Amino acid sequence: MNLKSGMTKQKYKLYDNHLSEKDMIWLEDLLLSENFPYYYQSNITENDNEFMFAHTLITGSYSNSDYAETIVSKLMEKIPHEQIIRAKVNFYPKTNEIVKHNYHTDRDNYPVKAALFYVNSNDGYTEFENDDIISSNRNRMLLFNGSERHRSTTCTNANARVNININYK
């Protein structure tokens, strides 16, 4: 199931063209450059054997990155929120076949809202346990309840699948 821009299904809201084209080009130039620092993560979810690269922007009330304020403020400008709990950029390298990661929730110990922003278009996707699939389309924002079980995938038709995950109240 693919949701169209502005449509809602159950607890999901989906917005295409979330950023202005100028801001989107700035973000692509930053995150898809050879100079943006990504860090190896030996697993994607608990008990898996998959890896990814990530750049943590915010953890709790702490900024972990010089880019945190600029990136998060641009993405969250139109989204009502009280507090950012966590924000990170995910970089999934290209694979020969789509790899589906384990289902998970963003926070087990307390409820959060989730914003998932897709930086580049590719054949990877986000899948919810009810089989809803959200395609990775450039400049798309997906909002959902962080306690909804979901999973990510790799991609096969781009060098990487890049998205930004923000948990907030």
Coordinates of C-alpha atoms in Angstrom, one line a residue:
M1 CA 0.0 0.0 0.0
N2 CA 1.4 3.4 -0.9
L3 CA -0.1 6.5 0.6
K4 CA -0.4 9.7 -1.4
S5 CA 0.8 13.1 -0.1
G6 CA -1.4 14.6 2.6
M7 CA -3.4 11.3 3.0
T8 CA -3.9 9.6 6.4
K9 CA -4.4 5.9 7.0
Q10 CA -4.9 4.9 10.5
K11 CA -2.2 6.7 12.5
Y12 CA 0.0 7.7 9.6
K13 CA 0.2 11.1 7.9
L14 CA 2.3 11.5 4.7
Y15 CA 3.5 14.7 3.1
D16 CA 5.3 14.9 -0.2
N17 CA 7.4 18.0 -0.9
H18 CA 7.8 18.7 2.8
L19 CA 10.7 21.1 2.4
S20 CA 11.0 23.9 -0.1
E21 CA 13.2 22.9 -3.1
K22 CA 15.9 25.2 -2.0
D23 CA 16.1 23.6 1.5
M24 CA 15.9 20.1 0.0
I25 CA 18.8 20.8 -2.3
W26 CA 20.8 22.1 0.6
L27 CA 20.0 19.0 2.7
E28 CA 20.9 16.7 -0.2
D29 CA 24.2 18.5 -0.8
L30 CA 25.0 18.1 2.9
L31 CA 23.9 14.5 3.6
L32 CA 24.9 12.9 0.2
S33 CA 28.3 14.5 0.1
E34 CA 31.6 12.7 0.7
N35 CA 32.3 14.9 3.7
F36 CA 29.2 14.3 5.9
P37 CA 30.3 12.1 8.9
Y38 CA 28.5 8.8 9.2
Y39 CA 29.4 6.3 11.8
Y40 CA 29.2 2.5 11.7
Q41 CA 26.5 0.8 13.7
S42 CA 26.9 -3.0 14.1
N43 CA 23.2 -3.6 14.2
I44 CA 20.0 -1.9 13.0
T45 CA 17.6 -3.5 15.5
E46 CA 18.2 -5.8 18.5
N47 CA 19.2 -9.4 17.6
D48 CA 19.9 -8.8 13.9
N49 CA 23.1 -9.3 11.9
E50 CA 22.6 -6.2 9.7
F51 CA 24.7 -3.0 9.8
M52 CA 24.2 0.6 8.8
F53 CA 25.8 4.0 9.2
A54 CA 24.2 6.8 11.2
H55 CA 24.8 10.3 12.4
T56 CA 23.1 11.1 15.6
L57 CA 21.9 14.7 15.7
I58 CA 20.1 14.8 19.1
T59 CA 19.8 12.5 22.1
G60 CA 17.6 13.5 24.9
S61 CA 18.1 17.2 25.4
Y62 CA 21.7 17.1 24.1
S63 CA 22.8 18.1 20.6
N64 CA 25.4 15.6 19.3
S65 CA 26.1 17.3 16.1
D66 CA 27.0 20.8 14.7
Y67 CA 24.2 20.1 12.1
A68 CA 21.5 19.2 14.6
E69 CA 19.8 22.6 15.0
T70 CA 19.7 23.5 11.3
I71 CA 18.5 20.1 10.1
V72 CA 16.0 19.4 12.8
S73 CA 14.5 23.0 12.8
K74 CA 14.0 22.8 9.0
L75 CA 12.3 19.4 9.2
M76 CA 10.1 20.2 12.3
E77 CA 9.1 23.8 11.4
K78 CA 5.6 22.7 10.2
I79 CA 5.1 19.9 12.8
P80 CA 3.7 20.9 16.2
H81 CA 6.0 19.5 18.9
E82 CA 7.1 20.2 22.5
Q83 CA 10.4 18.4 22.6
I84 CA 12.8 16.5 20.4
I85 CA 13.7 13.2 22.1
R86 CA 16.1 11.8 19.4
A87 CA 17.1 12.7 15.9
K88 CA 19.4 10.8 13.6
V89 CA 20.3 10.4 10.0
N90 CA 20.3 6.8 8.8
F91 CA 22.5 5.6 5.9
Y92 CA 21.7 2.1 4.6
P93 CA 24.2 1.0 1.9
K94 CA 23.0 -0.5 -1.4
T95 CA 22.5 -4.2 -1.4
N96 CA 22.1 -6.7 -4.3
E97 CA 18.6 -7.6 -3.0
I98 CA 16.2 -5.7 -0.7
V99 CA 17.1 -6.7 2.9
K100 CA 14.2 -6.3 5.4
H101 CA 15.2 -5.5 8.9
N102 CA 13.5 -6.7 12.1
Y103 CA 10.2 -5.0 13.2
H104 CA 10.7 -2.6 16.1
T105 CA 9.3 0.4 17.9
D106 CA 11.2 3.6 18.3
R107 CA 10.9 3.7 22.1
D108 CA 9.7 0.9 24.4
N109 CA 9.9 2.7 27.7
Y110 CA 7.7 5.7 26.9
P111 CA 5.4 6.9 24.1
V112 CA 6.8 9.2 21.4
K113 CA 5.7 10.4 18.0
A114 CA 7.9 9.6 15.0
A115 CA 8.8 11.7 12.0
L116 CA 10.6 9.9 9.2
F117 CA 12.0 12.1 6.4
Y118 CA 13.1 10.4 3.2
V119 CA 16.2 12.2 1.7
N120 CA 16.5 10.3 -1.6
S121 CA 14.2 8.3 -3.8
N122 CA 15.0 4.6 -4.1
D123 CA 13.3 1.2 -4.1
G124 CA 13.7 0.8 -0.3
Y125 CA 10.7 1.4 2.0
T126 CA 9.3 1.5 5.5
E127 CA 6.9 -1.4 6.3
F128 CA 4.4 -1.5 9.1
E129 CA 3.3 -4.8 10.7
N130 CA -0.1 -4.5 9.1
D131 CA 1.7 -4.7 5.7
D132 CA 1.3 -1.0 4.9
I133 CA 4.4 0.1 2.9
I134 CA 5.6 3.6 2.5
S135 CA 8.0 4.1 -0.4
S136 CA 11.2 6.1 -0.1
N137 CA 10.5 9.2 -2.1
R138 CA 12.7 12.2 -2.1
N139 CA 11.4 15.0 0.2
R140 CA 8.7 12.9 1.8
M141 CA 7.7 13.2 5.5
L142 CA 5.9 10.3 7.3
L143 CA 4.4 11.0 10.7
F144 CA 3.3 8.1 13.0
N145 CA 3.1 6.8 16.5
G146 CA 6.6 5.6 17.5
S147 CA 5.0 2.6 19.3
E148 CA 3.7 1.3 15.9
R149 CA 5.9 -1.7 15.0
H150 CA 7.7 -1.0 11.7
R151 CA 10.8 -1.9 9.9
S152 CA 13.3 -0.4 7.4
T153 CA 14.9 -1.9 4.3
T154 CA 17.9 -1.4 2.2
C155 CA 17.7 -0.4 -1.5
T156 CA 19.0 -1.9 -4.7
N157 CA 18.7 1.0 -7.2
A158 CA 20.7 3.8 -5.4
N159 CA 24.1 3.8 -3.7
A160 CA 22.3 4.3 -0.4
R161 CA 19.0 4.8 1.2
V162 CA 19.1 7.9 3.4
N163 CA 16.4 9.0 5.9
I164 CA 16.1 11.1 9.0
N165 CA 14.3 9.7 12.0
I166 CA 13.0 12.1 14.6
N167 CA 11.3 11.1 17.8
Y168 CA 9.4 13.9 19.6
K169 CA 6.6 14.8 22.0

